[in-house]
Amino acid sequence: MNFLKKKVNFKRLKYTIDKSSEIGKIPGNGLRRLALSDEDKEMRDLFKYWMKDSGLAVRVDDFGNMYGRREGDTNQSPIVVGSHLDTQPSGGRFDGILGVLIALEAVRTLNDYGIETTRPIEIVNFTNEEGARFEPPMMASGGLAGTFSRDFIYTRTDREGKSYGDELTRIGYDGKQENRLKDFFAFIELHIEQGPVLEKENISIGAVEGIQGTNWLEVTVTGESDHAGPTPMDMRKDALTAASKMVSMIENKAKKYGVSATVGRFSVSPDVVNCVPGEVVFSLDLRHLDNDIRITALNEMKKEIEVIAANRDVSVNIKNLWDSETAVFNNVIVNMISETSNQYGYSVKRIPSGAGHDAKYMNDMGPTAMVFLPSVNGKSHDVSELTLDKDIEQGADVVFGVIQKLANYDKELG
Ligand SMILES: [Zn+2]
């Protein structure tokens, strides 16, 4: 099959992106399209129309996930490709949106050329990926994977007390449980990188190897709050000087292990000029693609925190807030993304994902991988989010190529 001579219709793709960029538009070229809002409904209606217009069989499941199916020559399990159309409150035009609209463009291009595939192809829009209105994020893909029950999902409420279930019904996207995605041969999600790596290295395509595992900790350092004047330096139990040592130790260990470690929250009490700080609470976000490396670094950091606390005569409490295992993507598909990019003559690099995506839960269900496109200045979840036309076009060609290879693949993906 000589798909390399064929490319997507970028003008048509651009038109769908521009149309999407009008729905929920906010100043600065951004979007506010919260899950199950009126704007989400408007976008869904348009997407449904586009799918039907492209000859796809549309169905909606009980989480509101939308699917468009293009039949194959056989009834084997499908290739599934897509992402999400919802945004952050002050989000950009690209995020997961590109992943859905490029999936649509890929099947439209198959139609243009009358290309038939062995396996069916389904495109998908997952509900509430962002978690901005209803927490947690990636809720509906997590529902498919069995991580969240329907009852749990339906009873999540937004800040006004409106529930997911009620809002899903209100916008008319409460579909049937039997319509859920059950099994698939492969899942592909294209998404923007949301970090600076591809742009800095002038690379168009990221072949994503997996999603980094994450640990969130909360560290409470307790000393004694005393008057800053009368308390001699050597008689203090200063929680802040101890915590500062801990933060610089964390940075050193992060460099040693090559993990990313972030202390993003740091609060001091009593937070007064002339008081020795009695208590400090800080957070730690730790990530790496290799679970063993991450856990080794984590344990060493925890041990060192205890040592610093003992040396400084303060007490410390370390609480695990949340953790998430690494999702390692299917290597055959990751290689296929690299190889297809090379065949098109597009620059490609294997990279990990620092953020979570629907692909994480899909990876629990079957062979999965992701394609990343560069984010200008590494920005996302903001109106300044931007991915350049040339990268969008190349990403769409790669998805178009990869889904054809997968839809005709006659071996096991492992
Ligand atoms: Zn996203």
CSV table of C-alpha atoms and ligand atoms in Angstrom, one decimal:
chain,number,residue,atom,x,y,z
A,1,MET,CA,0.0,0.0,0.0
A,2,ASN,CA,1.5,3.3,-1.0
A,3,PHE,CA,-0.1,5.7,1.4
A,4,LEU,CA,3.0,7.9,1.4
A,5,LYS,CA,2.0,9.6,-1.8
A,6,LYS,CA,-1.2,10.6,-0.2
A,7,LYS,CA,-1.7,13.3,2.4
A,8,VAL,CA,-4.5,14.7,4.3
A,9,ASN,CA,-6.5,17.7,3.1
A,10,PHE,CA,-5.0,20.4,5.3
A,11,LYS,CA,-7.3,23.1,4.1
A,12,ARG,CA,-10.3,21.1,5.2
A,13,LEU,CA,-8.7,20.2,8.5
A,14,LYS,CA,-7.9,23.9,9.1
A,15,TYR,CA,-11.5,24.7,8.5
A,16,THR,CA,-12.7,22.3,11.2
A,17,ILE,CA,-10.1,23.7,13.6
A,18,ASP,CA,-11.3,27.3,12.8
A,19,LYS,CA,-15.0,26.3,13.3
A,20,SER,CA,-14.1,24.6,16.6
A,21,SER,CA,-12.2,27.8,17.7
A,22,GLU,CA,-15.5,29.8,17.4
A,23,ILE,CA,-17.4,27.6,19.9
A,24,GLY,CA,-16.7,28.9,23.4
A,25,LYS,CA,-14.4,31.6,22.2
A,26,ILE,CA,-12.8,33.9,24.8
A,27,PRO,CA,-10.6,37.0,24.4
A,28,GLY,CA,-7.0,36.3,23.4
A,29,ASN,CA,-7.9,33.5,20.9
A,30,GLY,CA,-8.7,31.1,23.7
A,31,LEU,CA,-11.6,28.7,24.4
A,32,ARG,CA,-13.8,28.1,27.4
A,33,ARG,CA,-15.6,24.9,26.6
A,34,LEU,CA,-16.2,23.1,29.9
A,35,ALA,CA,-17.5,19.5,29.8
A,36,LEU,CA,-21.3,19.2,29.4
A,37,SER,CA,-21.8,22.9,29.1
A,38,ASP,CA,-23.9,24.6,26.4
A,39,GLU,CA,-20.6,25.2,24.4
A,40,ASP,CA,-19.7,21.5,24.7
A,41,LYS,CA,-23.1,20.6,23.4
A,42,GLU,CA,-22.7,22.9,20.4
A,43,MET,CA,-19.3,21.5,19.6
A,44,ARG,CA,-20.6,17.9,20.0
A,45,ASP,CA,-23.6,18.7,17.7
A,46,LEU,CA,-21.2,20.0,15.0
A,47,PHE,CA,-18.8,17.0,15.5
A,48,LYS,CA,-21.7,14.6,15.2
A,49,TYR,CA,-22.8,16.3,12.0
A,50,TRP,CA,-19.3,16.1,10.6
A,51,MET,CA,-19.1,12.4,11.4
A,52,LYS,CA,-22.4,11.6,9.8
A,53,ASP,CA,-21.6,13.7,6.8
A,54,SER,CA,-18.4,11.6,6.5
A,55,GLY,CA,-20.4,8.4,6.4
A,56,LEU,CA,-19.5,7.3,9.9
A,57,ALA,CA,-21.9,5.4,12.1
A,58,VAL,CA,-22.3,7.6,15.2
A,59,ARG,CA,-23.0,6.3,18.7
A,60,VAL,CA,-22.9,7.7,22.2
A,61,ASP,CA,-22.3,5.8,25.4
A,62,ASP,CA,-23.7,6.3,28.9
A,63,PHE,CA,-20.6,8.5,29.8
A,64,GLY,CA,-21.3,10.7,26.8
A,65,ASN,CA,-18.3,9.5,24.9
A,66,MET,CA,-18.9,9.9,21.2
A,67,TYR,CA,-17.8,7.4,18.5
A,68,GLY,CA,-17.9,7.4,14.7
A,69,ARG,CA,-17.3,4.1,13.1
A,70,ARG,CA,-15.9,3.4,9.6
A,71,GLU,CA,-16.4,-0.2,8.7
A,72,GLY,CA,-13.5,-2.4,7.5
A,73,ASP,CA,-13.5,-5.4,5.2
A,74,THR,CA,-13.7,-7.6,8.3
A,75,ASN,CA,-15.5,-7.4,11.6
A,76,GLN,CA,-12.3,-7.7,13.6
A,77,SER,CA,-11.7,-5.3,16.6
A,78,PRO,CA,-11.2,-1.7,15.5
A,79,ILE,CA,-8.4,0.8,15.4
A,80,VAL,CA,-9.6,3.6,17.7
A,81,VAL,CA,-8.2,7.2,17.3
A,82,GLY,CA,-9.2,10.4,19.1
A,83,SER,CA,-9.0,12.5,22.2
A,84,HIS,CA,-11.2,15.2,23.8
A,85,LEU,CA,-13.1,18.4,22.7
A,86,ASP,CA,-13.5,19.9,26.1
A,87,THR,CA,-11.2,22.6,27.4
A,88,GLN,CA,-10.0,24.3,30.6
A,89,PRO,CA,-11.8,27.5,31.8
A,90,SER,CA,-9.3,29.7,30.1
A,91,GLY,CA,-7.9,27.1,27.6
A,92,GLY,CA,-6.5,27.0,24.1
A,93,ARG,CA,-7.8,25.9,20.7
A,94,PHE,CA,-5.5,22.9,20.3
A,95,ASP,CA,-5.0,20.7,23.4
A,96,GLY,CA,-7.1,17.5,22.8
A,97,ILE,CA,-9.1,19.1,20.1
A,98,LEU,CA,-6.5,18.5,17.5
A,99,GLY,CA,-6.5,14.8,18.3
A,100,VAL,CA,-10.2,14.6,17.6
A,101,LEU,CA,-10.3,16.7,14.5
A,102,ILE,CA,-7.2,15.1,13.0
A,103,ALA,CA,-8.8,11.7,13.6
A,104,LEU,CA,-11.8,13.0,11.6
A,105,GLU,CA,-9.6,14.3,8.8
A,106,ALA,CA,-7.8,11.0,8.6
A,107,VAL,CA,-11.0,9.1,7.9
A,108,ARG,CA,-12.2,11.8,5.5
A,109,THR,CA,-8.9,11.3,3.6
A,110,LEU,CA,-9.5,7.6,3.5
A,111,ASN,CA,-12.9,8.3,2.0
A,112,ASP,CA,-11.4,10.7,-0.5
A,113,TYR,CA,-9.1,8.1,-1.9
A,114,GLY,CA,-11.6,5.2,-1.5
A,115,ILE,CA,-9.1,3.4,0.7
A,116,GLU,CA,-10.6,0.3,2.4
A,117,THR,CA,-9.0,-1.2,5.5
A,118,THR,CA,-9.1,-4.7,6.9
A,119,ARG,CA,-10.1,-3.6,10.4
A,120,PRO,CA,-12.8,-1.0,11.2
A,121,ILE,CA,-11.7,2.5,12.3
A,122,GLU,CA,-13.5,4.3,15.1
A,123,ILE,CA,-12.9,7.9,16.0
A,124,VAL,CA,-13.7,9.1,19.5
A,125,ASN,CA,-14.4,12.2,21.6
A,126,PHE,CA,-14.0,11.4,25.4
A,127,THR,CA,-16.1,13.3,27.8
A,128,ASN,CA,-14.6,15.5,30.6
A,129,GLU,CA,-10.9,14.8,30.0
A,130,GLU,CA,-9.9,18.1,31.6
A,131,GLY,CA,-11.5,17.6,34.9
A,132,ALA,CA,-11.9,21.4,35.1
A,133,ARG,CA,-15.6,21.2,35.8
A,134,PHE,CA,-16.0,17.8,37.2
A,135,GLU,CA,-13.1,16.2,39.1
A,136,PRO,CA,-11.2,14.0,38.5
A,137,PRO,CA,-9.8,14.4,35.0
A,138,MET,CA,-10.0,11.7,32.3
A,139,MET,CA,-13.2,10.6,33.9
A,140,ALA,CA,-15.0,9.0,31.0
A,141,SER,CA,-12.0,7.1,29.7
A,142,GLY,CA,-11.4,6.0,33.2
A,143,GLY,CA,-15.1,4.8,33.3
A,144,LEU,CA,-14.5,2.7,30.2
A,145,ALA,CA,-11.4,1.1,31.8
A,146,GLY,CA,-13.4,0.3,34.9
A,147,THR,CA,-11.4,2.7,37.1
A,148,PHE,CA,-14.5,4.7,38.0
A,149,SER,CA,-18.1,3.3,38.3
A,150,ARG,CA,-21.0,4.9,36.5
A,151,ASP,CA,-22.5,5.9,39.9
A,152,PHE,CA,-19.3,7.6,40.9
A,153,ILE,CA,-19.1,9.5,37.6
A,154,TYR,CA,-22.8,10.5,37.5
A,155,THR,CA,-22.7,11.9,41.0
A,156,ARG,CA,-19.6,14.2,40.6
A,157,THR,CA,-20.8,17.8,40.9
A,158,ASP,CA,-19.4,21.1,39.7
A,159,ARG,CA,-19.0,24.2,41.9
A,160,GLU,CA,-22.7,25.1,41.5
A,161,GLY,CA,-23.7,21.7,42.7
A,162,LYS,CA,-24.8,20.4,39.2
A,163,SER,CA,-24.1,16.8,38.7
A,164,TYR,CA,-22.4,15.1,35.8
A,165,GLY,CA,-25.4,12.8,35.3
A,166,ASP,CA,-28.0,15.7,35.2
A,167,GLU,CA,-25.8,17.8,32.9
A,168,LEU,CA,-25.3,14.9,30.5
A,169,THR,CA,-29.0,14.4,30.2
A,170,ARG,CA,-29.6,18.1,29.9
A,171,ILE,CA,-27.4,18.4,26.8
A,172,GLY,CA,-28.8,15.2,25.3
A,173,TYR,CA,-25.7,13.1,25.3
A,174,ASP,CA,-26.7,10.4,27.8
A,175,GLY,CA,-26.2,7.4,25.5
A,176,LYS,CA,-26.4,3.7,26.1
A,177,GLN,CA,-24.1,1.5,28.2
A,178,GLU,CA,-24.0,-1.1,25.3
A,179,ASN,CA,-22.4,1.6,23.1
A,180,ARG,CA,-19.2,1.8,25.3
A,181,LEU,CA,-15.9,1.0,23.7
A,182,LYS,CA,-15.1,-2.6,24.8
A,183,ASP,CA,-12.2,-3.9,23.0
A,184,PHE,CA,-9.9,-2.6,20.3
A,185,PHE,CA,-6.9,-3.7,18.3
A,186,ALA,CA,-5.0,-0.4,18.9
A,187,PHE,CA,-5.7,3.0,20.3
A,188,ILE,CA,-3.9,6.2,19.1
A,189,GLU,CA,-4.2,9.6,20.6
A,190,LEU,CA,-2.7,12.7,19.1
A,191,HIS,CA,-2.2,15.6,21.5
A,192,ILE,CA,-0.1,18.7,21.9
A,193,GLU,CA,3.0,18.2,24.0
A,194,GLN,CA,2.2,20.9,26.6
A,195,GLY,CA,6.0,21.2,27.3
A,196,PRO,CA,8.9,22.8,25.5
A,197,VAL,CA,11.0,19.8,24.3
A,198,LEU,CA,9.9,19.3,20.7
A,199,GLU,CA,9.9,23.0,19.9
A,200,LYS,CA,13.3,23.6,21.5
A,201,GLU,CA,14.8,20.7,19.5
A,202,ASN,CA,13.0,21.8,16.3
A,203,ILE,CA,11.1,18.5,16.0
A,204,SER,CA,7.6,18.1,14.6
A,205,ILE,CA,6.5,14.7,15.9
A,206,GLY,CA,6.8,13.2,19.3
A,207,ALA,CA,6.5,9.4,19.4
A,208,VAL,CA,5.3,9.1,23.0
A,209,GLU,CA,6.7,6.1,24.8
A,210,GLY,CA,4.5,6.3,27.9
A,211,ILE,CA,3.0,8.5,30.6
A,212,GLN,CA,5.3,9.2,33.5
A,213,GLY,CA,4.3,7.8,36.9
A,214,THR,CA,3.6,10.4,39.5
A,215,ASN,CA,3.8,10.7,43.3
A,216,TRP,CA,2.2,13.6,45.2
A,217,LEU,CA,3.4,14.1,48.8
A,218,GLU,CA,2.7,16.6,51.5
A,219,VAL,CA,5.5,17.2,54.0
A,220,THR,CA,4.7,18.9,57.3
A,221,VAL,CA,7.8,20.1,59.3
A,222,THR,CA,7.0,21.1,62.9
A,223,GLY,CA,9.5,23.0,65.0
A,224,GLU,CA,8.8,25.7,67.6
A,225,SER,CA,7.5,29.1,67.1
A,226,ASP,CA,9.4,31.6,69.2
A,227,HIS,CA,10.1,35.3,69.4
A,228,ALA,CA,12.8,36.3,66.9
A,229,GLY,CA,14.5,38.6,69.3
A,230,PRO,CA,15.1,36.8,72.6
A,231,THR,CA,15.5,33.3,71.1
A,232,PRO,CA,19.3,32.6,70.5
A,233,MET,CA,20.1,31.0,67.2
A,234,ASP,CA,21.4,27.8,68.7
A,235,MET,CA,18.2,27.3,70.8
A,236,ARG,CA,15.7,27.4,67.9
A,237,LYS,CA,13.7,24.7,66.3
A,238,ASP,CA,13.1,26.6,63.0
A,239,ALA,CA,10.8,24.7,60.7
A,240,LEU,CA,11.6,26.9,57.7
A,241,THR,CA,15.4,26.5,57.7
A,242,ALA,CA,14.9,22.8,58.0
A,243,ALA,CA,12.3,22.8,55.2
A,244,SER,CA,14.7,24.8,53.0
A,245,LYS,CA,17.4,22.2,53.4
A,246,MET,CA,14.9,19.6,52.4
A,247,VAL,CA,13.9,21.5,49.2
A,248,SER,CA,17.5,21.9,48.1
A,249,MET,CA,18.2,18.2,48.9
A,250,ILE,CA,15.1,17.3,46.7
A,251,GLU,CA,16.6,19.3,43.8
A,252,ASN,CA,20.0,17.6,44.2
A,253,LYS,CA,18.4,14.1,44.3
A,254,ALA,CA,16.2,15.0,41.3
A,255,LYS,CA,19.4,15.8,39.3
A,256,LYS,CA,21.1,12.6,40.5
A,257,TYR,CA,18.2,10.4,39.4
A,258,GLY,CA,17.0,12.4,36.4
A,259,VAL,CA,13.5,12.6,37.8
A,260,SER,CA,11.4,15.7,37.8
A,261,ALA,CA,10.6,16.9,41.3
A,262,THR,CA,8.6,20.0,42.0
A,263,VAL,CA,7.9,21.7,45.3
A,264,GLY,CA,4.9,23.8,44.1
A,265,ARG,CA,3.2,24.6,47.4
A,266,PHE,CA,5.0,26.0,50.5
A,267,SER,CA,3.3,27.6,53.4
A,268,VAL,CA,4.9,28.9,56.6
A,269,SER,CA,3.3,29.6,59.8
A,270,PRO,CA,2.8,31.8,61.7
A,271,ASP,CA,4.1,33.7,58.7
A,272,VAL,CA,5.1,36.7,60.7
A,273,VAL,CA,8.3,38.9,60.4
A,274,ASN,CA,9.5,38.6,64.0
A,275,CYS,CA,8.5,34.9,64.7
A,276,VAL,CA,10.7,31.9,64.3
A,277,PRO,CA,8.6,29.7,61.9
A,278,GLY,CA,7.0,26.9,63.9
A,279,GLU,CA,5.5,25.0,61.0
A,280,VAL,CA,6.0,24.5,57.3
A,281,VAL,CA,3.9,22.5,54.9
A,282,PHE,CA,5.1,21.8,51.4
A,283,SER,CA,4.1,19.6,48.5
A,284,LEU,CA,6.3,17.4,46.3
A,285,ASP,CA,5.3,16.3,42.8
A,286,LEU,CA,7.7,13.6,41.5
A,287,ARG,CA,7.6,12.1,38.0
A,288,HIS,CA,9.6,9.6,35.9
A,289,LEU,CA,8.8,7.1,33.1
A,290,ASP,CA,10.6,4.3,34.9
A,291,ASN,CA,8.7,3.2,38.0
A,292,ASP,CA,11.8,1.7,39.7
A,293,ILE,CA,13.8,4.9,39.3
A,294,ARG,CA,10.9,7.0,40.5
A,295,ILE,CA,10.4,4.8,43.6
A,296,THR,CA,14.1,4.7,44.4
A,297,ALA,CA,14.4,8.5,44.2
A,298,LEU,CA,11.2,8.9,46.2
A,299,ASN,CA,12.5,6.6,49.0
A,300,GLU,CA,15.8,8.3,49.1
A,301,MET,CA,14.2,11.7,49.4
A,302,LYS,CA,11.9,10.5,52.2
A,303,LYS,CA,14.9,9.1,54.1
A,304,GLU,CA,16.9,12.3,53.6
A,305,ILE,CA,13.9,14.4,54.8
A,306,GLU,CA,13.9,12.4,58.1
A,307,VAL,CA,17.7,12.8,58.4
A,308,ILE,CA,17.5,16.6,58.0
A,309,ALA,CA,14.6,16.8,60.4
A,310,ALA,CA,16.6,14.9,63.1
A,311,ASN,CA,19.7,17.0,62.6
A,312,ARG,CA,17.6,20.1,63.0
A,313,ASP,CA,15.7,18.9,65.9
A,314,VAL,CA,12.3,19.3,64.3
A,315,SER,CA,9.7,16.7,63.6
A,316,VAL,CA,8.4,15.7,60.2
A,317,ASN,CA,5.3,14.0,58.8
A,318,ILE,CA,5.2,12.8,55.2
A,319,LYS,CA,1.8,12.1,53.8
A,320,ASN,CA,1.2,10.4,50.4
A,321,LEU,CA,-1.5,12.4,48.7
A,322,TRP,CA,-1.8,10.5,45.4
A,323,ASP,CA,0.2,8.3,43.1
A,324,SER,CA,-0.1,7.0,39.6
A,325,GLU,CA,1.9,4.2,38.0
A,326,THR,CA,3.7,4.8,34.7
A,327,ALA,CA,1.7,3.8,31.6
A,328,VAL,CA,4.2,2.2,29.2
A,329,PHE,CA,2.9,2.3,25.6
A,330,ASN,CA,2.9,-0.4,23.0
A,331,ASN,CA,6.4,-0.5,21.5
A,332,VAL,CA,5.2,-1.8,18.1
A,333,ILE,CA,2.9,1.2,17.7
A,334,VAL,CA,5.5,3.7,19.1
A,335,ASN,CA,8.0,2.4,16.5
A,336,MET,CA,5.3,2.6,13.8
A,337,ILE,CA,4.8,6.3,14.6
A,338,SER,CA,8.6,6.9,14.3
A,339,GLU,CA,8.9,4.9,11.2
A,340,THR,CA,5.9,6.6,9.5
A,341,SER,CA,7.3,10.0,10.4
A,342,ASN,CA,10.6,9.1,8.8
A,343,GLN,CA,8.9,7.8,5.7
A,344,TYR,CA,7.1,11.1,5.3
A,345,GLY,CA,10.4,12.9,5.9
A,346,TYR,CA,9.2,14.5,9.1
A,347,SER,CA,11.4,14.9,12.2
A,348,VAL,CA,10.5,12.7,15.1
A,349,LYS,CA,11.7,12.0,18.6
A,350,ARG,CA,10.7,9.4,21.2
A,351,ILE,CA,9.6,11.2,24.3
A,352,PRO,CA,7.7,10.6,27.5
A,353,SER,CA,4.5,12.4,28.5
A,354,GLY,CA,4.7,14.4,31.6
A,355,ALA,CA,0.9,14.9,31.8
A,356,GLY,CA,-2.0,12.5,32.0
A,357,HIS,CA,-4.2,11.7,29.0
A,358,ASP,CA,-7.1,9.5,28.1
A,359,ALA,CA,-4.5,7.2,26.5
A,360,LYS,CA,-3.5,6.3,30.0
A,361,TYR,CA,-6.8,4.5,30.6
A,362,MET,CA,-6.9,3.2,27.1
A,363,ASN,CA,-3.5,1.6,27.7
A,364,ASP,CA,-5.1,-0.4,30.5
A,365,MET,CA,-7.5,-1.8,27.9
A,366,GLY,CA,-5.3,-2.6,25.0
A,367,PRO,CA,-2.3,-1.6,22.8
A,368,THR,CA,-2.0,2.1,22.9
A,369,ALA,CA,0.4,5.0,21.9
A,370,MET,CA,0.4,8.7,21.4
A,371,VAL,CA,1.6,11.3,18.9
A,372,PHE,CA,2.7,14.7,20.3
A,373,LEU,CA,2.9,17.9,18.4
A,374,PRO,CA,5.0,20.9,19.5
A,375,SER,CA,3.6,23.5,21.8
A,376,VAL,CA,4.9,27.0,21.1
A,377,ASN,CA,6.8,28.1,24.2
A,378,GLY,CA,5.6,24.9,25.9
A,379,LYS,CA,2.3,26.7,26.8
A,380,SER,CA,-1.0,24.9,27.3
A,381,HIS,CA,-4.2,25.3,29.3
A,382,ASP,CA,-4.0,29.0,28.4
A,383,VAL,CA,-5.2,31.3,25.7
A,384,SER,CA,-1.6,31.6,24.5
A,385,GLU,CA,-1.5,27.9,23.5
A,386,LEU,CA,-0.3,27.5,20.0
A,387,THR,CA,0.7,24.7,17.6
A,388,LEU,CA,1.9,25.7,14.2
A,389,ASP,CA,0.1,24.8,10.9
A,390,LYS,CA,3.1,22.9,9.5
A,391,ASP,CA,3.2,20.7,12.6
A,392,ILE,CA,-0.5,20.1,12.6
A,393,GLU,CA,-0.3,19.1,8.9
A,394,GLN,CA,2.6,16.7,9.5
A,395,GLY,CA,0.9,15.2,12.6
A,396,ALA,CA,-2.3,14.6,10.6
A,397,ASP,CA,-0.3,12.8,7.8
A,398,VAL,CA,1.4,10.6,10.4
A,399,VAL,CA,-1.9,9.7,12.0
A,400,PHE,CA,-3.4,9.0,8.6
A,401,GLY,CA,-0.4,6.7,7.8
A,402,VAL,CA,-0.3,4.9,11.1
A,403,ILE,CA,-4.0,4.1,11.3
A,404,GLN,CA,-3.8,2.5,7.8
A,405,LYS,CA,-0.8,0.4,8.9
A,406,LEU,CA,-2.6,-0.7,12.0
A,407,ALA,CA,-5.9,-1.3,10.3
A,408,ASN,CA,-4.1,-3.7,7.9
A,409,TYR,CA,-1.7,-5.2,10.4
A,410,ASP,CA,-1.8,-8.9,10.4
A,411,LYS,CA,0.4,-9.8,13.3
A,412,GLU,CA,0.0,-9.4,17.1
A,413,LEU,CA,0.9,-6.1,18.6
A,414,GLY,CA,2.2,-7.9,21.7
B,1,ZN,ZN,-5.8,17.4,26.7
